[in-house]
Amino acid sequence: MMATVVGSYPRPKWFREYLKRIEGLQKDLDADMGKEILKKVIAEVIERQRKAGIDLMTDGQLIWHDFLATLATRIEGFVMDGLIRYFDNNLYYRKPIIRGKLRRKGEILWDFRLALEIERNLKPVLSCFTLAKLSKNEYYSNFEELLWDLGEIMKEEIKGLNVEFVQFDEPALLFASKDEIEVARDVFREICKVNAKAILMTYFSSAEGIFPEVLDFGFDIVGLDFVEGFEINIKLAREYGLKRINVGIVDARNTKMEDLKDLKAKLERILEFAKDVHISPNAGLEFLPEVKAFEKMRLVSKLKEEFG
Amino acid sequence: MKTTVVGSYPKPKWLLRMIRLYNEGKIDDKVMNEAYEDAVRAVVKDHELAGIDIIWDGEMRRDEMTSYFARKIDGFVIYGEVRVWGNVYYPKPAIIDELRYKEPLAVHEFEFLRNITDKEIKVPITGAYTIVDWSFNEFYKSKGEAVYALAEVINQELRNLVKAGANYIQLDEPAIPTHPEELEIAKNAVEIMVKGVNVYIGMHICYGDYSKIFPDILDFKVDQLDFEFANRNFEDLKLLKEYDFDKDLGFGCIDVHTRRVESVEEVKRAIEMALEVVDPARLYIDPDCGLKLLPRDVAFKKLKVMAKAKNMVEYELGLT
């Protein structure tokens, strides 16, 4: 069993203020900042994860202003538009518009590469389907072409990273049509040929929409949200024999701290059919104030200790 | 036909400096309060000079529209800030216990303002649905329960406001269009908030897809609905026509997201469009939203243009 996190972590206060100073509140975000400062804040957040007892860590996605903009602004073909609500959260993202053929214009996760200089035991977080789906397509004649181009770009990116795990965050899959899921299956099968263990992360809902197709996506581990869809996801995973699961079990969107005994009882039910699981909060931790984000990570690692 | 404001106005730079000193512990409560009062006097003067009919204090004491109230209500704590988008964060409250009335939310603001102006006054206060939607809930079993509990607290404040002499209260509920499936909760909450409050009630809703709340929003127990129109080029007026709008209209006709000051002529044309939907007596002309993010001179100029446009329309209609 491995304790992990989904990806984002709240920015430390000093870094928040630094970004506000150099970027302002609404003009051109993703500023060209000093690498040393970024390294300093990533090291701080990695240290928080280590201290909390997280085994497989992330870089905290600390300069990601929203889930899509970081990827979109680093790929040719996207332009950024106005703010729009991110699923059912009180959190907004700039809508990417696809105006031309999508092309790789260099390293995408250059911030993650910086993090690797500090710590090797990290998983990078990318997105393909969700980025495509939440963008406005003004260039491609159909979704399939768009997803294939984006998939190729992501595959290239992973090749250069040289990591053990790579994660795709795809909450939009849970709300997709069956046609879209079939396209996603073909594209992910290709992406998952890379030389890294691939994790699919889904959240914000139960996963009935992606079964049984998700079993053929080619991922080594499939992440399900057991906060939003506990009974349904148990039923699905059991019925379809899904064993390698990232169990999103601690609520990353509410400050309320779960009872360890309850969590243990829930996880025991999942372990009746799953093995070698990763356990984590059910989403990125940036929905919480830092103090609570840390406590939630502690809870994940304590839960793991229960199964010692 | 009257001009008014939604609520906030840019804080004078010197006040921001005072607030910083206060937070650093360098000045005491008494001095800080005097600064707030002086800032309100300045804002009132700006509103009077601009020619606004119904004014508020510019929300000089309020730092933010959720946590300012949450801090004054028992049952809330604030652990820290969370992101709204990009570099914008807010102190997100958490409900950790039963919500109970603790201290005045707006009565003190109203009483001070009443003493320094003869103008009509509108008291804006964030509504129960929006405060709960923008908070964590650790205590109540459902969102509805939390909203209704908070609505009771706000009801007490509204009653106190009426006792103090307020006759126009505005509920700010920008979160309503973000969850159209919860309109019933928001509607019930309004009924709780205004129970026994027999004064003029408005409700301000900005930044949303209004088509999702029509026509149900017309059943809310308020006298006036105040929407932003300038931001979307007045297209939402169509909705009002489509559904036989029968409330008084708060007509947001000044774009608060741009520093460009509208011309009198364009605001006048906008007011004329609004008059196709409601009679002059049912029209309240205001900016789309609070003005706090604009530079103060721009905010002032915008208000002045708005008042002038309204005067011209009134003159042409022979209403003066």
XYZ file of C-alpha atoms in Angstrom:
628
model
C 0.000 0.000 0.000
C 1.280 3.445 -0.871
C 0.219 6.808 0.576
C 0.042 9.490 -2.101
C -1.626 12.761 -3.071
C -3.487 13.709 -6.219
C -1.437 16.706 -7.244
C -2.048 20.269 -6.203
C -1.048 21.670 -2.820
C -1.944 25.117 -1.378
C 0.719 27.704 -2.078
C 2.665 28.871 0.970
C 1.665 32.399 1.888
C 4.967 34.033 0.976
C 4.820 32.480 -2.478
C 1.234 33.571 -2.979
C 2.214 37.117 -2.180
C 5.272 36.905 -4.401
C 3.175 35.787 -7.381
C 0.611 38.485 -6.756
C 3.393 41.041 -6.751
C 5.061 39.926 -9.977
C 1.919 38.943 -11.898
C -0.892 41.052 -10.475
C -4.378 39.682 -10.170
C -5.554 39.343 -13.698
C -3.086 40.213 -16.421
C -0.620 37.777 -17.957
C -0.215 34.937 -15.535
C 2.459 32.257 -15.847
C 5.158 34.888 -15.499
C 8.786 34.151 -16.101
C 9.958 33.841 -12.539
C 13.284 33.183 -10.943
C 13.972 29.447 -10.988
C 15.593 29.637 -7.571
C 12.427 30.967 -5.990
C 10.350 28.267 -7.605
C 12.796 25.614 -6.441
C 12.653 26.981 -2.943
C 8.875 26.778 -2.732
C 8.725 23.328 -4.335
C 11.283 22.070 -1.809
C 9.118 23.454 0.971
C 6.018 21.653 -0.266
C 7.895 18.411 -0.845
C 9.132 18.649 2.730
C 5.546 19.082 3.964
C 4.522 15.911 2.126
C 7.486 13.975 3.491
C 6.747 15.163 7.002
C 3.121 14.087 6.644
C 4.240 10.597 5.614
C 3.384 10.635 1.918
C 5.277 7.940 -0.021
C 4.682 9.011 -3.603
C 4.750 12.798 -3.796
C 4.062 15.507 -6.371
C 5.598 18.916 -7.040
C 2.399 20.515 -5.674
C 1.677 22.184 -9.054
C 2.595 25.448 -7.391
C 2.637 27.693 -10.447
C -0.461 26.135 -11.962
C -2.956 28.977 -11.897
C -5.689 26.580 -12.821
C -5.823 23.026 -13.954
C -5.804 23.771 -17.688
C -3.912 27.000 -18.249
C -0.476 25.646 -17.419
C -0.692 22.883 -19.993
C -2.526 24.979 -22.575
C -0.170 27.957 -22.483
C 2.798 25.653 -23.000
C 1.381 23.991 -26.115
C 1.172 25.742 -29.479
C -2.368 26.196 -30.818
C -4.112 27.329 -27.643
C -5.166 30.864 -26.696
C -6.760 31.726 -23.354
C -10.253 33.134 -22.911
C -12.454 34.256 -19.988
C -13.109 32.642 -16.626
C -15.444 29.722 -16.213
C -16.422 27.527 -13.270
C -14.384 24.357 -12.687
C -16.913 21.538 -12.298
C -19.018 22.110 -9.153
C -16.259 23.950 -7.301
C -16.107 27.550 -6.242
C -12.959 27.715 -8.345
C -12.566 29.141 -11.812
C -10.321 28.521 -14.802
C -9.554 30.409 -17.955
C -11.155 28.609 -20.866
C -8.574 27.554 -23.455
C -9.527 28.011 -27.096
C -7.926 25.869 -29.776
C -7.158 28.173 -32.702
C -4.639 26.118 -34.635
C -3.037 22.716 -34.910
C -1.717 21.621 -31.530
C 2.034 21.276 -31.511
C 4.653 20.649 -28.912
C 6.800 23.748 -28.562
C 9.245 22.410 -26.011
C 9.157 20.944 -22.537
C 5.718 21.274 -20.992
C 6.417 20.364 -17.364
C 9.543 22.458 -16.931
C 8.477 23.192 -13.355
C 8.195 19.468 -12.634
C 11.688 18.976 -14.045
C 12.950 21.520 -11.542
C 11.260 19.534 -8.800
C 13.041 16.366 -9.942
C 16.336 18.097 -9.184
C 15.211 18.240 -5.568
C 13.535 14.861 -5.229
C 13.293 11.860 -7.555
C 10.307 10.186 -5.912
C 7.666 12.326 -7.612
C 4.902 11.680 -10.067
C 4.147 14.234 -12.780
C 0.530 15.196 -13.433
C -0.740 15.702 -16.959
C -4.132 15.805 -18.597
C -5.293 14.960 -22.084
C -9.009 14.226 -22.319
C -10.042 16.851 -19.754
C -7.868 19.513 -21.342
C -9.407 18.730 -24.731
C -12.936 18.538 -23.404
C -12.910 21.759 -21.369
C -11.340 23.729 -24.207
C -13.298 25.339 -26.987
C -12.361 23.727 -30.280
C -12.293 26.203 -33.152
C -9.805 24.343 -35.308
C -10.308 20.594 -35.529
C -13.165 19.193 -37.547
C -13.822 16.576 -34.889
C -12.957 15.690 -31.302
C -11.110 12.529 -32.311
C -8.474 14.383 -34.321
C -8.019 16.856 -31.524
C -7.545 14.162 -28.900
C -5.049 12.242 -31.022
C -2.878 15.323 -31.542
C -2.972 16.139 -27.852
C -2.264 12.511 -26.967
C 0.853 12.486 -29.139
C 2.092 15.635 -27.441
C 1.576 14.103 -23.997
C 3.320 10.903 -25.011
C 6.357 12.878 -26.181
C 6.361 14.765 -22.910
C 6.403 11.605 -20.800
C 9.277 10.136 -22.822
C 11.519 12.969 -21.761
C 10.646 12.786 -18.070
C 12.254 9.490 -17.075
C 10.005 8.775 -14.083
C 8.549 5.629 -12.560
C 4.947 6.868 -12.452
C 3.020 9.294 -14.600
C -0.491 10.468 -13.804
C -3.333 11.727 -15.975
C -6.019 13.717 -14.167
C -9.223 13.218 -16.102
C -12.289 14.291 -14.134
C -14.089 15.164 -17.381
C -14.130 11.468 -18.344
C -16.777 10.905 -15.669
C -19.121 13.257 -17.485
C -18.312 12.147 -21.048
C -20.479 10.446 -23.657
C -19.844 6.845 -24.677
C -18.505 7.988 -28.059
C -15.987 10.229 -26.378
C -14.956 7.444 -24.010
C -14.206 5.190 -26.945
C -11.957 7.813 -28.492
C -10.296 8.290 -25.127
C -9.674 4.551 -24.893
C -7.818 4.443 -28.208
C -5.729 7.505 -27.438
C -4.837 6.397 -23.913
C -3.870 2.926 -25.116
C -1.277 4.634 -27.262
C -0.091 6.988 -24.521
C 0.198 4.156 -22.006
C 2.796 2.413 -24.148
C 5.350 4.739 -22.592
C 7.996 3.410 -20.305
C 6.371 4.436 -17.005
C 3.555 3.129 -14.865
C 0.518 5.146 -15.869
C -2.107 6.273 -13.370
C -5.545 7.492 -14.411
C -7.049 9.820 -11.805
C -10.752 10.579 -11.777
C -12.668 12.629 -9.243
C -15.711 14.799 -8.383
C -18.141 11.955 -9.102
C -18.710 8.214 -9.167
C -17.341 6.376 -12.174
C -20.241 4.436 -13.718
C -19.787 6.314 -17.006
C -16.306 4.926 -17.716
C -16.960 1.242 -17.045
C -16.220 -1.191 -18.568
C -14.202 0.735 -21.206
C -11.672 2.033 -18.682
C -10.344 -1.500 -18.206
C -8.967 -1.331 -21.758
C -7.396 2.119 -21.494
C -4.012 0.607 -20.695
C -3.476 2.269 -17.312
C -1.626 0.381 -14.580
C -3.627 2.070 -11.858
C -7.090 3.599 -12.006
C -7.993 6.270 -9.486
C -11.574 6.450 -8.259
C -13.272 8.943 -5.980
C -14.524 7.028 -2.940
C -15.724 10.194 -1.224
C -18.264 11.125 -3.883
C -19.095 7.617 -5.062
C -18.262 5.077 -2.371
C -20.914 2.390 -2.884
C -21.148 2.758 -6.658
C -17.396 2.637 -7.159
C -17.045 -0.430 -4.916
C -19.724 -2.180 -6.899
C -18.116 -1.262 -10.234
C -14.585 -2.225 -9.272
C -15.708 -5.513 -7.751
C -17.955 -6.439 -10.652
C -15.350 -5.670 -13.310
C -12.398 -7.053 -11.386
C -10.452 -3.807 -11.143
C -7.627 -4.482 -8.705
C -4.941 -1.804 -8.989
C -6.756 1.244 -7.685
C -5.841 4.681 -6.450
C -8.332 4.967 -3.622
C -9.353 8.609 -3.197
C -10.770 8.233 0.278
C -10.088 11.397 2.280
C -12.279 14.383 1.370
C -10.079 17.061 -0.179
C -12.954 19.497 -0.508
C -14.094 19.786 3.072
C -12.122 20.851 6.133
C -13.957 18.331 8.287
C -11.497 15.677 9.482
C -12.705 12.128 8.985
C -12.668 9.604 11.765
C -9.762 7.186 11.286
C -11.901 4.201 12.277
C -14.504 5.021 9.634
C -11.829 5.379 6.993
C -10.305 2.066 8.032
C -13.642 0.283 7.782
C -14.206 1.766 4.329
C -10.755 0.809 3.094
C -11.169 -2.726 4.413
C -14.172 -3.147 2.170
C -12.138 -2.015 -0.821
C -9.255 -4.319 0.072
C -11.600 -7.292 -0.191
C -11.026 -7.131 -3.948
C -8.226 -4.619 -4.558
C -4.525 -5.073 -3.955
C -1.364 -2.946 -3.973
C -3.548 0.133 -3.728
C -2.476 3.748 -3.610
C -4.484 5.722 -1.067
C -4.935 9.483 -1.267
C -7.321 12.384 -0.838
C -10.017 12.335 -3.515
C -8.722 15.442 -5.322
C -5.900 17.974 -5.278
C -5.439 19.673 -1.915
C -5.635 23.250 -3.153
C -9.331 23.326 -2.239
C -8.254 23.517 1.410
C -6.394 26.043 3.531
C -2.793 24.853 4.029
C -3.205 23.823 7.666
C -6.049 21.485 6.744
C -4.309 20.208 3.611
C -1.453 19.040 5.817
C -3.813 17.357 8.293
C -5.547 15.544 5.444
C -2.189 14.185 4.227
C -1.423 13.050 7.780
C -4.741 11.265 7.820
C -3.876 9.404 4.621
C -0.563 8.260 6.039
C -2.121 7.264 9.382
C -4.661 5.226 7.500
C -1.835 3.432 5.758
C -0.150 2.735 9.101
C -3.354 1.046 10.272
C -2.653 -1.611 7.671
C 1.036 -1.573 8.602
C -36.697 56.348 -11.173
C -33.780 56.479 -8.754
C -30.038 56.012 -8.907
C -28.254 53.889 -6.363
C -25.098 51.814 -5.801
C -24.650 48.085 -5.297
C -22.460 48.570 -2.253
C -18.697 48.780 -2.374
C -16.617 51.783 -3.409
C -12.802 52.044 -3.751
C -11.157 52.477 -0.370
C -9.068 55.665 -0.146
C -5.351 54.852 -0.343
C -4.733 56.325 3.076
C -7.326 53.973 4.555
C -5.579 50.949 3.064
C -2.401 52.193 4.721
C -4.197 52.563 8.035
C -5.620 49.038 7.776
C -2.126 47.685 7.171
C -0.804 49.516 10.220
C -3.723 48.227 12.261
C -3.037 44.644 11.190
C 0.588 45.111 12.197
C -0.593 46.221 15.636
C 0.730 49.758 15.187
C -2.534 51.602 15.788
C -5.363 50.860 18.209
C -9.080 50.203 17.722
C -10.062 53.771 18.497
C -7.836 55.303 15.859
C -8.815 52.654 13.330
C -12.488 53.288 13.916
C -11.993 57.005 13.452
C -10.265 56.259 10.149
C -13.185 54.115 8.996
C -15.618 56.877 9.909
C -13.597 59.487 8.046
C -13.428 57.202 5.021
C -17.208 56.815 5.099
C -17.575 60.603 5.223
C -15.396 60.867 2.121
C -17.377 58.225 0.263
C -20.682 59.819 1.193
C -19.403 63.129 -0.144
C -18.380 61.432 -3.416
C -21.824 59.853 -3.730
C -23.549 63.157 -2.984
C -21.405 65.061 -5.446
C -22.035 62.457 -8.116
C -25.753 62.926 -7.569
C -26.709 59.425 -6.376
C -30.192 59.221 -4.826
C -29.871 56.160 -2.580
C -26.430 55.593 -1.080
C -24.429 53.213 1.089
C -21.146 53.681 2.943
C -18.947 52.101 0.278
C -18.316 49.116 2.571
C -15.256 50.797 4.040
C -15.202 48.414 7.034
C -15.711 45.255 5.005
C -12.666 43.467 3.649
C -14.581 40.808 1.777
C -18.212 39.757 1.467
C -18.150 36.300 3.091
C -15.593 36.264 5.880
C -16.497 39.765 7.125
C -19.886 38.431 8.192
C -18.680 34.950 9.156
C -16.314 36.459 11.738
C -19.276 38.119 13.409
C -21.388 34.964 13.687
C -20.912 32.180 16.250
C -20.189 28.791 14.701
C -17.761 29.923 11.994
C -13.970 29.686 12.042
C -11.482 30.706 9.377
C -8.528 28.343 8.967
C -6.927 30.190 6.087
C -7.231 31.255 2.496
C -8.179 29.241 -0.554
C -7.984 30.049 -4.208
C -10.826 31.334 -6.321
C -8.713 31.507 -9.460
C -5.217 32.502 -10.545
C -3.709 34.639 -7.815
C -7.040 35.513 -6.205
C -7.633 33.967 -2.777
C -10.173 34.529 -0.017
C -10.412 33.531 3.636
C -12.903 30.691 3.339
C -14.936 30.223 6.521
C -15.821 26.808 7.936
C -18.991 26.047 9.886
C -17.884 24.011 12.890
C -20.802 24.514 15.268
C -24.390 25.674 15.427
C -24.714 29.105 13.800
C -25.861 31.757 16.272
C -26.218 35.523 16.367
C -23.218 37.090 18.103
C -22.888 40.769 17.207
C -24.229 43.315 14.702
C -23.376 42.597 11.074
C -24.453 45.898 9.559
C -26.465 47.852 12.132
C -23.394 49.762 13.304
C -22.593 50.704 9.727
C -26.145 51.879 9.138
C -26.359 53.919 12.330
C -23.195 55.823 11.592
C -24.240 56.539 8.039
C -27.720 57.663 9.127
C -26.121 60.296 11.307
C -24.028 61.894 8.599
C -26.357 62.112 5.602
C -29.932 63.025 4.754
C -29.876 60.862 1.648
C -31.929 57.704 1.352
C -29.904 54.646 2.405
C -29.736 51.083 1.158
C -28.117 48.437 3.381
C -26.470 45.578 1.471
C -25.757 42.332 3.284
C -24.562 39.002 1.893
C -27.350 36.442 1.845
C -27.417 33.110 3.666
C -27.222 30.959 0.551
C -24.097 32.679 -0.748
C -22.242 32.684 2.563
C -22.864 28.953 3.039
C -21.990 28.148 -0.573
C -18.674 29.917 -0.104
C -17.914 28.179 3.204
C -16.948 24.670 4.306
C -19.654 22.824 6.209
C -18.333 20.568 8.969
C -21.380 20.727 11.208
C -24.743 20.517 9.451
C -25.931 17.319 7.801
C -26.953 19.094 4.624
C -26.342 22.351 2.855
C -30.011 23.245 3.234
C -29.846 22.931 7.014
C -26.802 25.189 7.141
C -28.410 27.781 4.867
C -31.602 27.884 6.920
C -29.709 28.201 10.203
C -27.744 31.132 8.823
C -30.919 32.665 7.401
C -32.305 32.802 10.963
C -29.214 34.689 12.131
C -29.524 37.148 9.268
C -33.228 37.554 9.976
C -32.356 38.757 13.453
C -29.955 41.308 11.977
C -32.541 42.534 9.469
C -35.064 43.011 12.265
C -32.462 44.999 14.196
C -31.786 47.089 11.099
C -35.460 47.910 10.798
C -35.566 48.895 14.463
C -32.624 51.188 13.826
C -34.567 52.863 11.018
C -33.428 51.115 7.838
C -36.118 50.953 5.167
C -34.267 49.450 2.197
C -32.216 46.263 2.530
C -30.395 44.435 -0.243
C -29.528 40.731 -0.046
C -26.415 39.956 -2.083
C -26.713 36.460 -3.516
C -24.205 36.037 -6.360
C -23.914 32.287 -5.675
C -27.513 31.555 -6.633
C -27.056 31.103 -10.414
C -24.071 28.803 -9.860
C -26.335 26.012 -8.538
C -29.701 26.331 -10.296
C -30.646 22.924 -8.847
C -30.650 24.494 -5.382
C -32.945 27.421 -6.164
C -35.544 26.053 -3.777
C -33.086 26.244 -0.866
C -32.177 29.818 -1.781
C -35.829 30.755 -2.072
C -36.747 29.258 1.297
C -33.758 31.039 2.808
C -35.020 34.401 1.552
C -38.374 33.736 3.188
C -36.650 33.045 6.501
C -34.398 36.109 6.188
C -37.255 38.545 5.512
C -39.765 37.043 7.975
C -41.295 39.938 9.921
C -39.058 42.418 8.104
C -41.559 44.832 6.635
C -39.341 47.113 4.602
C -38.310 47.301 0.964
C -36.139 44.265 0.046
C -33.885 43.996 -2.993
C -31.748 41.086 -4.113
C -28.524 41.551 -6.066
C -27.279 38.735 -8.288
C -24.226 39.163 -10.477
C -21.832 37.017 -12.533
C -24.108 34.248 -13.581
C -26.132 32.716 -16.313
C -29.494 34.291 -15.530
C -31.351 32.077 -17.992
C -30.869 29.246 -15.495
C -32.778 31.020 -12.724
C -35.687 32.341 -14.775
C -38.623 32.258 -14.268
C -38.280 30.729 -10.760
C -36.440 33.756 -9.432
C -39.616 35.794 -9.917
C -41.214 33.810 -7.079
C -38.618 34.956 -4.539
C -40.088 37.061 -1.781
C -38.313 40.315 -2.629
C -39.538 43.637 -3.980
C -36.658 44.192 -6.357
C -34.231 42.088 -8.388
C -30.928 43.739 -9.230
C -28.887 42.291 -12.105
C -25.780 43.210 -14.049
C -26.615 44.139 -17.618
C -23.712 46.225 -18.955
C -21.241 43.347 -18.640
C -23.210 41.304 -21.164
C -24.227 44.155 -23.390
C -27.799 44.307 -22.052
C -28.743 41.017 -23.699
C -30.397 39.739 -20.516
C -33.141 42.328 -20.887
C -34.638 39.836 -23.352
C -35.123 37.365 -20.510
C -37.076 39.914 -18.522
C -39.367 40.576 -21.445
C -39.839 36.897 -22.122
C -41.008 36.126 -18.591
C -43.211 39.129 -17.813
C -40.912 40.611 -15.241
C -43.122 41.913 -12.449
C -40.680 43.005 -9.756
C -38.966 46.340 -9.403
C -35.783 46.307 -11.440
C -32.287 47.045 -10.179
C -30.663 47.898 -13.468
C -26.888 47.447 -13.602
C -25.862 49.717 -16.472
C -22.245 50.573 -15.665
C -19.522 48.015 -16.406
C -17.358 47.593 -13.306
C -14.787 45.424 -15.101
C -13.445 48.180 -17.323
C -11.819 51.482 -16.512
C -13.389 53.056 -19.552
C -15.923 55.610 -18.391
C -19.199 55.234 -20.250
C -20.627 58.214 -22.131
C -23.808 59.840 -20.830
C -25.416 59.055 -24.170
C -24.812 55.292 -23.981
C -26.060 55.064 -20.387
C -29.103 57.079 -21.377
C -29.835 54.639 -24.199
C -29.465 51.754 -21.756
C -31.944 53.321 -19.345
C -34.386 53.763 -22.200
C -34.086 50.045 -22.946
C -34.848 49.250 -19.316
C -37.933 51.436 -19.500
C -39.290 49.086 -22.143
C -39.478 46.484 -19.349
C -40.548 48.469 -16.267
C -42.215 51.810 -15.499
C -39.989 54.650 -14.293
C -41.328 54.265 -10.743
C -40.087 50.667 -10.636
C -36.605 51.362 -11.994
C -33.479 51.581 -9.800
C -30.416 52.498 -11.812
C -27.031 51.306 -10.538
C -23.662 49.921 -11.634
C -23.404 46.193 -12.437
C -21.737 45.446 -9.138
C -19.655 47.021 -6.381
C -17.071 49.528 -7.599
C -14.248 48.580 -5.228
C -11.848 47.233 -7.846
C -11.770 50.457 -9.863
C -9.514 53.448 -9.250
C -11.440 55.937 -7.136
C -11.508 58.717 -9.726
C -12.860 56.315 -12.349
C -15.543 55.051 -9.958
C -16.574 58.622 -9.210
C -16.762 59.569 -12.879
C -18.862 56.505 -13.667
C -21.367 57.371 -10.931
C -21.555 60.933 -12.166
C -22.257 59.831 -15.736
C -24.946 57.462 -14.462
C -26.698 60.192 -12.477
C -26.530 62.622 -15.349
C -27.965 60.098 -17.803
C -30.844 59.411 -15.428
C -31.568 63.144 -15.055
C -31.655 63.582 -18.816
C -34.057 60.669 -19.291
C -36.308 62.044 -16.559
C -36.249 65.493 -18.138
C -37.125 64.144 -21.567
C -40.002 62.132 -20.126
C -41.242 65.215 -18.315
C -40.795 63.570 -14.935
C -38.962 66.430 -13.238
